Coordinates of C-alpha atoms in Angstrom, one line a residue:
M1 CA 10.1 -2.7 21.1
H2 CA 6.5 -2.4 19.7
L3 CA 7.1 1.1 18.4
K4 CA 10.3 0.0 16.6
W5 CA 8.3 -2.8 14.9
I6 CA 5.6 -0.3 13.8
G7 CA 8.2 2.0 12.5
R8 CA 9.9 -0.8 10.5
M9 CA 6.6 -2.0 9.1
A10 CA 5.7 1.6 8.1
I11 CA 9.0 1.9 6.3
I12 CA 8.5 -1.5 4.6
L13 CA 5.0 -0.4 3.5
G14 CA 6.4 2.9 2.2
L15 CA 9.0 1.0 0.2
F16 CA 6.3 -1.5 -1.0
L17 CA 4.1 1.4 -2.2
T18 CA 7.1 2.9 -3.9
V19 CA 7.8 -0.3 -5.9
A20 CA 4.1 -1.0 -6.5
V21 CA 3.0 2.4 -7.7
S22 CA 6.1 3.6 -9.5
A23 CA 7.5 0.4 -11.0
K24 CA 6.8 1.8 -14.5
A25 CA 8.5 5.1 -13.6
A26 CA 11.8 3.4 -12.7
G27 CA 14.8 5.4 -13.9
K28 CA 13.2 8.8 -13.2
D29 CA 14.7 11.0 -10.5
D30 CA 11.6 11.3 -8.5
P31 CA 11.9 11.9 -4.8
P32 CA 10.7 9.0 -2.6
P33 CA 7.0 9.0 -1.8
Y34 CA 7.8 9.1 1.9
T35 CA 10.0 11.0 4.4
I36 CA 11.6 10.0 7.6
I37 CA 12.2 12.7 10.2
N38 CA 13.5 11.9 13.7
G39 CA 13.0 8.2 13.0
K40 CA 9.3 8.6 12.1
V41 CA 7.7 8.3 8.7
D42 CA 5.4 11.0 7.3
F43 CA 1.7 10.8 8.0
G44 CA 0.8 9.5 4.5
T45 CA 3.1 6.5 4.9
Y46 CA 1.9 5.8 8.4
N47 CA -1.8 6.2 7.3
G48 CA -1.2 3.7 4.5
Y49 CA 0.4 1.3 6.9
R50 CA -2.5 1.7 9.3
R51 CA -5.2 1.3 6.6
Y52 CA -3.4 -1.7 5.0
H53 CA -3.3 -3.5 8.4
N54 CA -6.9 -2.6 9.1
S55 CA -8.4 -4.0 5.9
C56 CA -5.9 -5.6 3.5
H57 CA -3.6 -7.8 5.6
R58 CA -6.4 -10.1 6.6
C59 CA -6.4 -11.6 3.1
H60 CA -3.1 -10.5 1.6
G61 CA -1.0 -11.2 4.7
P62 CA 1.0 -8.8 7.0
D63 CA 3.8 -8.6 4.4
A64 CA 1.6 -8.5 1.3
V65 CA 3.0 -11.8 0.1
G66 CA -0.4 -13.4 -0.2
S67 CA -2.3 -16.2 1.5
S68 CA -4.8 -18.9 0.6
F69 CA -7.4 -16.1 0.4
A70 CA -5.7 -13.6 -1.8
P71 CA -2.7 -13.2 -4.1
S72 CA 0.6 -11.6 -3.3
L73 CA 0.5 -7.9 -3.8
M74 CA 4.2 -7.9 -4.4
E75 CA 3.6 -9.6 -7.7
S76 CA 0.2 -8.3 -8.8
L77 CA 0.9 -4.6 -8.2
R78 CA 4.1 -4.5 -10.4
D79 CA 2.0 -4.1 -13.6
L80 CA -0.5 -1.6 -12.2
D81 CA -0.4 2.2 -12.4
E82 CA -1.8 4.4 -9.7
D83 CA -5.2 4.8 -11.3
Q84 CA -5.6 1.0 -11.8
F85 CA -4.5 0.4 -8.2
N86 CA -7.0 2.9 -6.8
N87 CA -9.8 1.5 -9.0
I88 CA -9.2 -2.1 -7.7
V89 CA -9.1 -0.9 -4.0
V90 CA -12.4 1.1 -4.4
N91 CA -14.3 -1.2 -6.8
G92 CA -12.8 -4.6 -6.5
R93 CA -12.0 -7.0 -9.3
I94 CA -14.3 -9.2 -11.4
D95 CA -12.4 -12.3 -10.2
G96 CA -13.6 -11.8 -6.6
K97 CA -11.5 -9.1 -4.8
I98 CA -13.9 -7.2 -2.6
G99 CA -14.0 -3.4 -3.2
F100 CA -14.3 -0.7 -0.5
S101 CA -16.6 1.7 -2.3
D102 CA -19.1 1.6 0.5
D103 CA -16.5 1.5 3.3
D104 CA -14.5 4.1 5.2
S105 CA -11.4 2.4 3.7
K106 CA -12.2 4.0 0.3
P107 CA -9.7 6.8 0.7
A108 CA -7.0 4.3 1.7
A109 CA -5.2 4.5 -1.6
S110 CA -5.3 8.3 -2.0
Q111 CA -4.4 8.9 1.7
S112 CA -1.6 6.3 1.9
G113 CA 0.8 8.6 0.2
A114 CA 0.9 6.4 -2.9
G115 CA 2.3 8.3 -5.9
E116 CA 3.1 11.4 -4.0

């Protein structure tokens, strides 16, 4: 049961990253940024899921819909390209979002499979 939940959440995160990072590229025939083989997602998608739930979900919530501490990522990421997203993850935002430039989470965006 627990493994099914993890698999489903990884797929949801992969789909979330697809929408968030490639919203401006809609209409292009790009392959999805994740693969599923034997019911398992690729390492990049799983790694993104793991890193999101290690650092981001505390404020943005387990489904990235926001909380009293941080906004919904479902809305705020629709207007960002991959470089803007990576910059915010690493450096934070002027309006208070904490960056991870001095943290092991820094490669979270690049290793999550976003944009691949």
